[in-house]
XYZ file of C-alpha atoms in Angstrom:
693
model
C 27.175 14.983 51.046
C 30.799 13.837 51.371
C 31.923 11.856 54.740
C 34.042 15.279 55.759
C 30.792 17.064 55.450
C 31.694 18.693 51.482
C 28.934 18.778 49.560
C 29.366 17.081 45.910
C 28.078 17.784 42.761
C 24.256 17.859 43.150
C 25.555 19.357 46.515
C 23.651 22.826 46.310
C 20.164 20.448 45.481
C 20.412 18.374 48.858
C 20.939 20.999 50.642
C 18.036 23.241 49.418
C 16.242 20.090 49.782
C 17.050 20.013 53.447
C 17.308 23.327 54.016
C 13.346 23.262 53.073
C 12.295 20.440 54.776
C 9.513 20.832 57.646
C 11.196 17.793 59.450
C 14.542 17.836 60.857
C 17.279 16.459 58.605
C 20.702 15.032 60.302
C 23.199 12.853 59.205
C 25.907 11.366 60.826
C 29.149 9.656 59.068
C 29.680 5.557 60.028
C 31.813 7.012 63.487
C 28.565 8.562 64.195
C 29.366 12.358 63.925
C 27.235 14.998 62.812
C 28.205 16.286 59.183
C 24.149 17.887 58.380
C 22.210 19.580 60.262
C 19.395 21.143 59.193
C 17.471 24.358 59.965
C 14.446 22.587 61.503
C 16.772 20.621 63.125
C 18.123 23.796 64.481
C 14.663 24.697 66.207
C 14.005 20.953 67.539
C 17.165 20.516 69.551
C 17.735 24.033 70.279
C 21.919 24.070 68.617
C 23.009 26.173 65.844
C 24.612 23.793 62.937
C 28.209 24.697 63.949
C 27.717 23.844 67.316
C 27.035 20.228 66.394
C 29.092 19.278 63.377
C 31.600 17.235 64.070
C 30.020 16.040 67.386
C 28.822 12.684 68.229
C 25.287 12.306 67.415
C 24.792 11.137 71.190
C 24.605 14.201 72.692
C 21.393 14.447 71.122
C 20.344 11.751 73.256
C 19.138 10.274 76.811
C 22.669 9.683 78.440
C 21.059 6.622 78.906
C 20.678 5.945 75.099
C 24.399 8.045 74.153
C 26.257 5.560 75.752
C 25.273 2.525 73.288
C 24.657 4.891 70.227
C 28.226 4.061 68.992
C 28.015 0.000 69.967
C 24.714 -0.014 67.734
C 26.550 1.266 64.325
C 30.072 -0.850 64.920
C 27.392 -3.892 65.482
C 25.112 -2.992 61.686
C 28.343 -2.408 60.039
C 30.071 -5.644 61.382
C 26.793 -7.674 61.435
C 24.292 -5.715 59.017
C 21.347 -6.000 60.843
C 19.296 -3.629 62.078
C 16.000 -2.770 63.521
C 15.494 0.831 62.184
C 16.888 1.712 59.383
C 13.907 1.916 56.532
C 11.789 2.296 59.561
C 10.045 4.740 61.682
C 9.924 4.725 65.472
C 9.794 6.889 68.542
C 12.487 7.548 70.349
C 13.082 10.387 73.333
C 15.598 12.689 72.177
C 17.332 16.005 74.080
C 17.303 19.270 73.881
C 20.323 21.771 74.215
C 18.894 22.971 77.052
C 18.582 19.662 79.020
C 14.381 19.122 78.119
C 13.742 15.560 77.442
C 11.265 14.951 74.275
C 9.367 12.139 72.338
C 10.088 12.644 68.843
C 9.846 10.021 65.119
C 12.854 8.907 64.054
C 13.125 7.610 60.567
C 16.272 6.340 59.524
C 18.347 6.074 56.080
C 21.373 5.352 54.579
C 23.156 5.697 51.847
C 27.117 5.034 51.109
C 29.734 7.302 48.971
C 31.742 6.124 46.228
C 34.229 4.888 48.673
C 31.318 2.066 50.516
C 31.689 3.929 53.480
C 28.115 4.692 54.864
C 26.102 7.731 56.071
C 23.162 7.410 57.360
C 20.484 10.211 57.319
C 17.890 11.138 60.208
C 14.318 12.550 59.668
C 13.155 14.072 63.055
C 9.488 14.653 64.001
C 8.557 16.534 67.441
C 6.016 14.115 68.484
C 4.867 16.735 71.884
C 2.303 17.673 70.307
C 1.198 14.610 69.208
C 1.519 12.780 72.161
C -0.290 15.580 73.959
C -2.925 15.353 71.495
C -3.605 12.052 72.496
C -3.443 12.232 76.391
C -5.632 14.986 76.058
C -7.844 12.648 73.597
C -8.042 9.820 76.240
C -8.576 12.519 79.384
C -11.315 15.139 78.769
C -13.834 16.009 76.082
C -13.566 18.919 76.318
C -9.642 19.655 75.945
C -10.027 17.022 73.497
C -12.005 19.624 71.722
C -9.847 22.442 71.519
C -7.723 20.336 70.219
C -9.385 18.174 67.772
C -9.332 20.982 65.146
C -5.598 21.880 65.242
C -4.346 22.867 62.620
C -1.223 20.353 61.307
C -2.680 17.449 62.357
C -5.527 15.134 60.954
C -7.982 13.728 63.046
C -10.191 10.667 62.654
C -12.197 8.290 64.524
C -13.597 5.264 62.293
C -14.878 1.729 62.829
C -12.188 -1.317 62.156
C -14.731 -1.151 58.292
C -13.651 2.677 58.142
C -16.531 3.959 58.562
C -15.708 7.884 59.474
C -17.556 8.594 63.043
C -15.595 11.639 63.938
C -13.226 14.144 61.384
C -11.967 17.258 62.460
C -11.940 20.900 60.361
C -8.368 20.231 59.508
C -9.096 16.601 57.271
C -12.574 17.996 56.041
C -11.202 20.896 55.316
C -8.720 18.379 52.724
C -11.807 17.531 50.627
C -13.797 21.434 51.110
C -10.827 23.492 49.371
C -11.011 20.883 46.507
C -14.651 21.348 45.724
C -15.582 17.653 46.325
C -17.106 15.927 49.208
C -15.513 13.662 51.529
C -17.118 10.134 51.827
C -18.162 8.642 55.076
C -16.328 5.676 54.507
C -12.150 6.307 54.642
C -10.962 3.421 52.483
C -13.116 4.897 49.885
C -10.516 8.276 50.547
C -7.747 6.274 49.969
C -5.798 6.050 46.810
C -6.219 2.573 45.177
C -3.093 0.899 46.357
C -2.838 2.254 50.210
C -6.596 0.987 50.714
C -5.131 -2.480 49.857
C -2.595 -2.032 52.909
C -5.007 -0.324 55.051
C -7.633 -3.525 54.802
C -4.959 -5.668 55.393
C -3.922 -4.163 58.201
C -7.157 -4.204 59.509
C -7.788 -7.213 59.311
C -4.489 -8.042 61.464
C -6.208 -6.089 63.798
C -9.069 -7.843 64.175
C -6.993 -10.805 65.232
C -5.108 -9.416 68.040
C -2.273 -7.485 66.112
C -0.450 -4.379 67.398
C -2.848 -1.960 69.038
C -0.682 1.087 68.046
C 1.490 1.182 64.819
C 2.061 3.868 62.002
C 1.035 3.448 58.634
C 2.040 5.640 55.665
C -0.990 6.607 53.057
C -1.826 8.236 50.065
C -5.142 10.325 50.419
C -6.891 10.643 46.604
C -8.314 14.094 46.388
C -10.231 14.306 43.237
C -6.956 14.240 40.651
C -4.769 15.228 43.074
C -3.124 13.269 46.302
C -1.353 13.895 49.666
C 1.103 11.766 51.627
C -0.119 11.311 55.349
C 1.783 9.309 57.488
C -0.919 8.348 60.143
C -0.649 7.217 63.900
C -3.165 4.327 64.517
C -4.403 3.443 68.014
C -7.243 0.510 69.035
C -9.217 2.277 71.613
C -12.084 0.698 73.369
C -14.435 2.805 75.375
C -18.131 3.461 75.787
C -18.516 3.586 71.922
C -17.042 0.561 71.653
C -14.194 -0.745 70.180
C -12.539 1.684 67.044
C -9.617 3.137 65.766
C -8.223 6.609 66.177
C -6.403 8.124 63.953
C -4.473 11.372 63.470
C -2.265 12.228 60.544
C 0.812 14.558 59.354
C 0.688 15.400 55.486
C 4.143 14.117 54.433
C 3.569 15.477 50.990
C 6.443 18.101 50.663
C 8.712 15.325 52.396
C 8.095 12.698 49.774
C 8.280 15.116 47.016
C 11.989 15.923 48.278
C 12.556 12.087 48.818
C 11.830 11.892 45.612
C 13.808 15.264 44.173
C 16.825 13.346 45.752
C 16.569 10.202 43.938
C 15.767 11.266 40.901
C 19.051 13.871 40.938
C 21.322 10.781 42.498
C 20.013 8.710 39.694
C 19.205 10.503 36.437
C 20.578 13.351 34.766
C 18.959 16.632 35.699
C 19.353 17.465 31.915
C 18.468 14.940 29.674
C 16.659 12.167 32.145
C 18.956 10.376 31.078
C 19.572 7.629 34.080
C 23.095 7.743 35.393
C 25.472 4.187 35.583
C 24.826 3.155 38.682
C 20.988 3.536 37.782
C 22.060 1.492 34.703
C 23.807 -1.111 36.301
C 20.537 -2.271 38.265
C 18.448 -1.963 34.687
C 20.702 -3.560 33.222
C 21.094 -6.861 35.240
C 16.705 -7.030 34.687
C 17.616 -7.765 30.917
C 17.568 -11.662 29.780
C 20.933 -13.138 29.466
C 23.917 -12.564 26.737
C 24.970 -14.822 24.309
C 27.381 -15.530 22.312
C 24.974 -15.444 19.250
C 22.992 -12.597 20.048
C 25.983 -10.337 22.682
C 25.258 -6.979 24.253
C 27.336 -3.886 22.873
C 28.132 -1.016 24.793
C 28.791 1.810 22.464
C 30.372 5.128 24.482
C 30.612 7.623 21.993
C 31.516 11.523 22.364
C 30.180 14.603 20.066
C 32.921 15.857 18.415
C 31.761 19.318 18.309
C 29.941 19.689 21.815
C 32.761 22.436 23.332
C 32.056 24.659 19.634
C 27.928 23.887 20.312
C 28.751 25.257 24.180
C 30.831 28.543 22.659
C 28.285 29.129 19.915
C 25.212 28.074 21.492
C 25.513 29.351 25.331
C 24.840 26.480 27.396
C 20.596 27.304 27.638
C 20.590 25.815 23.362
C 23.195 23.328 24.327
C 21.027 21.597 27.342
C 18.284 21.894 24.648
C 19.988 19.683 21.828
C 21.034 17.662 24.783
C 17.412 16.868 25.421
C 16.295 16.482 21.428
C 19.821 13.706 21.581
C 17.603 11.972 24.696
C 13.463 11.660 22.842
C 16.273 11.072 19.634
C 17.437 7.377 22.034
C 13.853 6.532 23.055
C 12.575 6.930 19.395
C 15.756 3.867 18.278
C 14.569 0.725 18.767
C 17.792 -0.215 18.045
C 19.198 0.994 21.421
C 17.865 -0.984 24.973
C 18.636 1.426 26.836
C 21.492 4.840 27.635
C 22.931 6.720 29.790
C 24.519 10.415 29.269
C 28.408 9.815 31.314
C 29.171 13.587 31.309
C 29.060 16.915 28.830
C 28.354 15.098 25.147
C 29.447 11.574 26.106
C 26.967 9.026 26.000
C 26.768 5.511 26.616
C 24.252 3.265 25.027
C 23.443 -0.125 24.778
C 22.303 -2.413 21.579
C 21.305 -6.152 21.379
C 23.179 -7.465 18.527
C 21.204 -9.895 16.531
C 22.296 -13.151 15.751
C 24.643 -14.084 12.381
C 24.939 -10.263 12.388
C 28.895 -8.461 12.134
C 29.312 -6.898 15.462
C 31.582 -3.387 13.974
C 28.474 -4.086 10.602
C 25.601 -3.977 12.691
C 26.964 -1.279 15.809
C 28.511 1.449 12.542
C 24.756 0.835 11.230
C 23.197 1.812 14.415
C 25.527 4.979 14.959
C 25.049 5.812 11.480
C 21.441 5.865 11.873
C 21.656 7.737 15.310
C 23.544 9.975 13.404
C 21.098 11.008 10.668
C 18.639 11.051 13.184
C 20.744 13.406 15.480
C 21.606 15.485 12.556
C 17.375 15.767 11.354
C 17.123 17.113 14.622
C 19.152 20.082 13.922
C 21.693 18.641 17.066
C 25.215 17.622 15.654
C 26.487 17.995 11.797
C 30.142 16.802 12.963
C 31.183 13.123 12.826
C 30.687 11.357 16.177
C 33.689 9.412 17.441
C 32.834 5.595 18.823
C 34.533 3.033 21.283
C 32.828 -0.247 21.667
C 32.975 -3.893 24.070
C 31.230 -6.862 24.455
C 29.845 -7.702 27.569
C 30.835 -11.326 28.092
C 28.784 -13.352 30.577
C 31.929 -13.910 32.666
C 33.007 -10.078 32.888
C 31.075 -7.854 34.829
C 28.595 -4.354 33.685
C 31.663 -2.074 34.640
C 33.818 -3.551 33.213
C 32.689 -3.218 29.843
C 31.676 0.192 30.752
C 35.344 0.557 31.360
C 36.843 -1.482 28.014
C 34.351 0.943 25.951
C 35.800 3.727 27.323
C 39.086 2.643 26.123
C 37.685 1.846 22.946
C 36.332 5.674 23.034
C 40.027 6.760 23.930
C 41.871 5.772 21.433
C 39.329 6.390 18.598
C 40.094 9.732 19.706
C 43.755 9.716 20.059
C 43.926 8.297 16.670
C 41.676 10.480 15.010
C 38.857 7.189 14.097
C 35.106 7.649 13.765
C 34.544 3.846 15.701
C 36.990 1.376 17.613
C 36.137 -2.511 18.536
C 37.559 -3.024 21.760
C 40.484 -5.427 21.434
C 43.434 -7.170 23.801
C 46.217 -4.871 21.818
C 43.994 -1.579 22.973
C 44.058 -2.852 26.542
C 47.807 -3.188 26.462
C 48.771 0.075 25.207
C 46.111 1.276 27.761
C 47.356 0.042 30.979
C 51.022 1.168 29.519
C 50.029 4.842 29.403
C 48.061 4.447 32.674
C 51.895 2.619 34.069
C 53.547 6.025 32.434
C 51.279 8.131 34.037
C 51.685 6.438 37.841
C 55.561 6.154 37.602
C 56.189 9.816 35.555
C 56.020 11.485 38.905
C 58.187 8.688 40.976
C 60.665 9.177 37.635
C 61.538 12.470 37.879
C 61.711 12.914 41.732
C 63.942 10.133 42.105
C 66.082 11.369 38.557
C 65.526 7.932 36.625
C 64.851 10.126 33.105
C 68.398 10.648 31.326
C 69.897 12.853 29.212
C 71.754 11.804 25.991
C 73.216 13.991 23.601
C 72.786 13.604 20.219
C 75.476 15.275 18.038
C 75.638 17.777 15.463
C 78.105 18.097 12.307
C 79.435 20.638 10.912
C 78.342 20.068 6.907
C 81.920 21.874 5.515
C 84.166 20.256 7.763
C 82.579 17.049 9.269
C 83.736 17.977 12.840
C 81.491 17.949 15.594
C 79.656 21.323 16.446
C 77.442 20.803 18.842
C 75.486 18.505 20.247
C 71.191 17.948 21.027
C 70.081 17.071 24.681
C 67.831 14.510 23.751
C 65.819 12.890 27.548
C 65.929 8.912 28.228
C 63.808 6.498 30.358
C 64.305 2.866 30.784
C 62.064 1.157 33.511
C 62.611 -2.461 35.009
C 58.955 -2.707 34.014
C 58.108 -0.922 31.213
C 61.280 -1.349 29.422
C 62.272 1.660 26.761
C 59.320 4.765 27.050
C 59.745 6.814 24.125
C 59.685 10.971 24.482
C 56.669 10.731 22.727
C 55.395 8.945 25.214
C 56.733 10.661 28.113
C 55.542 13.938 26.063
C 51.797 12.763 25.864
C 51.397 11.963 29.504
C 53.524 14.743 30.430
C 50.578 17.318 28.778
C 47.525 15.193 30.369
C 49.238 15.323 33.708
C 49.887 19.127 33.572
C 53.307 18.584 33.937
C 55.274 20.482 31.449
C 56.878 23.204 33.066
C 58.153 20.756 35.535
C 59.770 18.214 32.957
C 61.216 21.119 30.737
C 63.073 22.577 34.555
C 64.348 18.952 34.873
C 65.823 18.339 32.054
C 67.655 21.900 32.008
C 69.227 20.439 35.288
C 69.835 17.128 34.128
C 71.599 18.907 30.764
C 74.012 21.457 32.790
C 75.135 18.872 35.446
C 76.069 16.616 32.572
C 78.150 19.487 30.930
C 79.519 20.497 34.437
C 80.214 17.001 34.912
C 82.371 16.096 31.159
C 83.214 20.196 30.423
C 86.331 18.685 28.324
C 83.818 17.416 25.980
C 81.195 20.369 25.659
C 82.687 24.281 25.393
C 81.473 27.475 23.164
C 82.563 25.560 19.816
C 80.327 22.340 20.510
C 77.306 23.613 22.355
C 74.072 22.010 23.999
C 70.737 22.657 22.925
C 67.872 22.405 25.284
C 64.685 22.042 23.925
C 61.753 24.325 25.336
C 58.386 23.899 25.293
C 55.711 26.313 24.262
C 54.452 26.450 27.438
C 57.553 27.157 29.267
C 58.853 29.940 26.450
C 56.353 32.022 28.129
C 57.501 31.760 31.678
C 59.776 34.038 33.039
C 60.579 31.694 35.885
C 62.199 29.019 32.859
C 64.043 30.900 31.421
C 65.406 32.613 34.643
C 65.885 28.807 36.037
C 68.295 28.029 33.035
C 70.291 30.976 33.023
C 70.328 31.291 37.226
C 71.417 27.166 36.295
C 74.415 28.294 34.510
C 75.757 30.670 37.321
C 75.330 28.635 40.052
C 77.606 25.775 38.483
C 79.811 28.565 37.293
C 79.487 27.777 33.431
C 79.468 29.649 30.180
C 76.537 30.672 29.143
C 77.487 29.780 25.569
C 77.996 26.966 26.154
C 73.848 26.615 26.063
C 71.524 26.679 22.998
C 67.346 26.989 23.510
C 65.145 25.031 20.945
C 61.915 26.279 20.890
C 59.233 25.265 18.524
C 57.047 27.283 15.812
C 53.975 27.248 18.148
C 56.047 29.161 21.134
C 56.695 32.076 19.024
C 53.348 32.399 16.578
C 52.203 35.318 19.291
C 55.273 37.669 19.692
C 53.588 38.988 22.956
C 55.747 41.349 25.158
C 56.489 38.147 27.001
C 58.134 36.291 24.672
C 59.945 39.022 23.682
C 61.192 39.398 27.319
C 62.485 36.156 27.398
C 64.275 35.669 24.367
C 65.697 39.115 25.023
C 67.151 37.912 28.587
C 68.573 35.099 26.716
C 70.323 37.690 24.287
C 71.277 39.582 26.745
C 72.957 36.633 28.061
C 74.627 35.477 25.184
C 72.605 32.811 24.749
C 71.318 31.324 21.269
C 67.222 30.514 20.128
C 66.885 27.844 17.608
C 63.696 27.589 15.828
C 62.822 23.777 15.981
C 60.643 21.751 13.407
C 60.524 24.497 11.089
C 57.269 24.207 8.505
C 55.528 21.105 10.204
C 53.714 24.013 12.727
C 51.953 27.103 12.115
C 55.365 29.056 9.369
C 54.692 32.588 9.602
C 57.663 34.057 8.575
C 56.824 37.152 9.897
C 57.754 36.421 13.264
C 61.657 35.465 12.270
C 62.545 39.037 11.680
C 61.365 39.865 14.945
C 62.615 38.199 17.304
C 66.348 37.734 18.231
C 67.253 33.962 16.469
C 70.194 32.477 15.730
C 69.541 28.975 14.158
C 66.540 27.535 12.200
C 66.221 23.712 12.083
C 64.948 22.080 9.234
C 61.955 19.195 10.359
C 63.004 15.728 9.473
C 59.816 15.746 7.086
C 61.323 17.826 4.421
C 64.796 16.068 4.769
C 63.446 13.085 3.827
C 61.668 14.379 0.538
C 65.760 16.174 -0.381
C 65.965 13.482 -2.804
C 62.459 14.556 -4.503
C 62.579 17.733 -7.141
C 59.362 18.973 -5.292
C 61.417 18.670 -1.709
C 64.634 20.516 -2.984
C 62.743 23.082 -4.418
C 60.991 23.166 -0.633
C 64.674 23.289 1.042
C 66.068 25.317 -1.079
C 63.373 28.443 -0.282
C 63.495 27.744 3.321
C 67.815 27.712 3.507
C 67.505 30.608 1.293
C 65.165 32.876 3.712
C 66.826 31.965 6.294
C 70.028 32.793 4.863
C 68.546 35.973 4.014
C 68.372 36.540 7.767
C 71.800 35.708 8.782
C 70.232 32.686 10.220
C 72.384 29.578 10.269
C 70.662 26.360 9.179
C 70.390 23.132 10.732
C 68.627 19.562 9.216
C 67.582 17.127 11.462
C 66.494 13.352 10.666
C 69.866 12.686 8.292
C 70.362 9.402 7.244
C 72.094 8.667 4.125
C 75.107 10.460 2.867
C 73.320 11.387 -0.603
C 70.465 14.140 2.124
C 73.952 14.667 3.471
C 75.802 16.224 -0.067
C 72.938 17.540 -1.234
C 71.855 19.218 1.761
C 75.612 20.330 2.008
C 75.680 21.836 -1.435
C 72.677 23.581 -0.523
C 74.279 25.390 1.738
C 73.016 23.879 5.040
C 75.408 24.379 7.921
C 74.723 21.422 10.026
C 73.185 18.451 10.539
C 72.543 15.518 12.860
C 70.287 11.743 12.050
C 71.373 8.849 11.901
C 74.107 8.936 9.171
C 76.230 10.141 12.102
C 75.031 8.538 15.066
C 72.194 8.418 17.276
C 71.553 9.713 20.786
C 74.431 8.765 22.968
C 75.211 8.476 26.791
C 77.479 11.223 27.867
C 79.975 8.621 28.926
C 80.581 6.806 25.269
C 80.616 10.425 23.798
C 84.931 10.226 23.984
C 84.424 7.233 21.858
C 82.199 8.422 19.448
C 85.070 11.434 19.138
C 87.766 9.302 18.420
C 86.022 7.550 16.197
C 84.261 9.724 14.127
C 87.265 12.022 14.249
C 88.863 9.326 12.403
C 86.295 8.569 9.972
C 86.396 12.270 9.213
C 89.917 12.362 8.492
C 90.074 9.207 5.829
C 87.049 11.393 3.983
C 88.892 14.076 4.058
C 91.525 12.306 2.658
C 90.100 10.241 -0.067
C 88.806 13.579 -1.170
C 91.614 15.037 -1.571
C 93.371 11.640 -3.526
């Protein structure tokens, strides 16, 4: 249960346990406000849960206690001292109608991930118990009627445990099980409880508390009952003896054990969680440089496919098999399931062993065992970090996670953590934290890379490319930005941002950009199927009173792979407003030729990987085929990544129309384009003169 009253991942099970508890269960936060109120508590106090949720718990107390309760909480949170947590005591409580009653209160404390504590109170109505004690002390006839009341175990015994009298409820525990009850109370107890009971009786002989509570476990054949006893030393005409009244708390103990399990163990694999593993790790032998602990996180690369093909029940069974494999592997010191198909295992690297060789061998053996049990068939990806004595358990787990993330990113089977990986990880996190601010503050700029007409040598357009220079991060590459944008699901926001930025540059420099030199704007596959993104471009042009022909849209192959109604409608909207569409990075994606004739495309852009091979026979054949296909569909062709004059000449001879690349210019800030155009005009003029001569 969270501090605001919402339920966490295991909240449904916790709520079921609370609802099933016979005693009232109340949970308050560190401010003393009630955040949970069980059905049994409703019956006990006469309030509905909705009436008290959010109220201070003092509404359930007599006024003399209520005015001091907040101070008790404050003192505990300030000093850490307490007299009640983990112990039970009798208190006076107040019902909704104002009636006061005796109640036994047990208080527990727990902390959420934010370290703010909550307090759990188990409330048992002692009205019947108190009445019972009073009646037992008053009259024997009345005592007899209450003596055999259901729900209470009543036993009178000597200090040595010899049973002098027991009610039918207590005796019924044994008769139902077909067992003869012993005449000695001590022999009715489980071994551990016997020692505790004998010890308390010894204290009574030497003047200990006359009345006290003692939880004991009754051994009834093969089964056990958890009973909370109130024991009182009594002196009457029969001499000194013990009067014991007990309440069966077996269900409460079971519920507490189940709650503990849910908090510390995975429900499917029964593997401990990190919190429990952290405590167990502290009990292991100290690490040494010669025999370090290796923290290894590995992920089943086919887990999602397993879920899709096998279903949840079959996958759960496979996960349980993984847990059993861990138990059979003697090299694994401890293991935990972190999430879905991700696990953490801890190895102790033997002395004089190479860490990477040893862990790789362990993982290969683990993979073989898993394959033998028909759990997985594909390779695992793993990240490993060594535990250092100066570090912490949590840091080692975090480092192994960083190593696993790098392994997945680079598609490597195994990665050992190092400082370089950490620097890359921290940079990625810095980019994540700074990206939203950069978009909001307009820090990501738009540069223009010129496109050249291979027939005339003149500038025939530009491609708008994003550039981010950060004070702390330095230059952040477009690939880094795109990766983080996809992880943060900001693709649409980034595309709209670049569209607006580009249109602003065109508006502010209308002498540079016109229908003869349009600016290409990249639109992601995710955005091209969004009507609002296309409308954002069209409306942006209209709001700035710019002609539509001054821009073009570049989309990648995956954006048009599925020619659905939305894609056609968006393409038609661009065509309606006379905005050309260019198919970017042709040949690197899915390359289904069928869609080339189904969309109103205007230009096909050849990816740099083909341009790099233009000087080889195979590369030329590929390029000639691509250009031939484009020409047959009346599409112009642009080559990107042109870096030398020979590439440019070969492309021109093949019929390629336009080119861009470092041979001509890198992407430039708009305020540098005018100087570039002047220099380029001179170079083109000189080249033409040389050609004529």
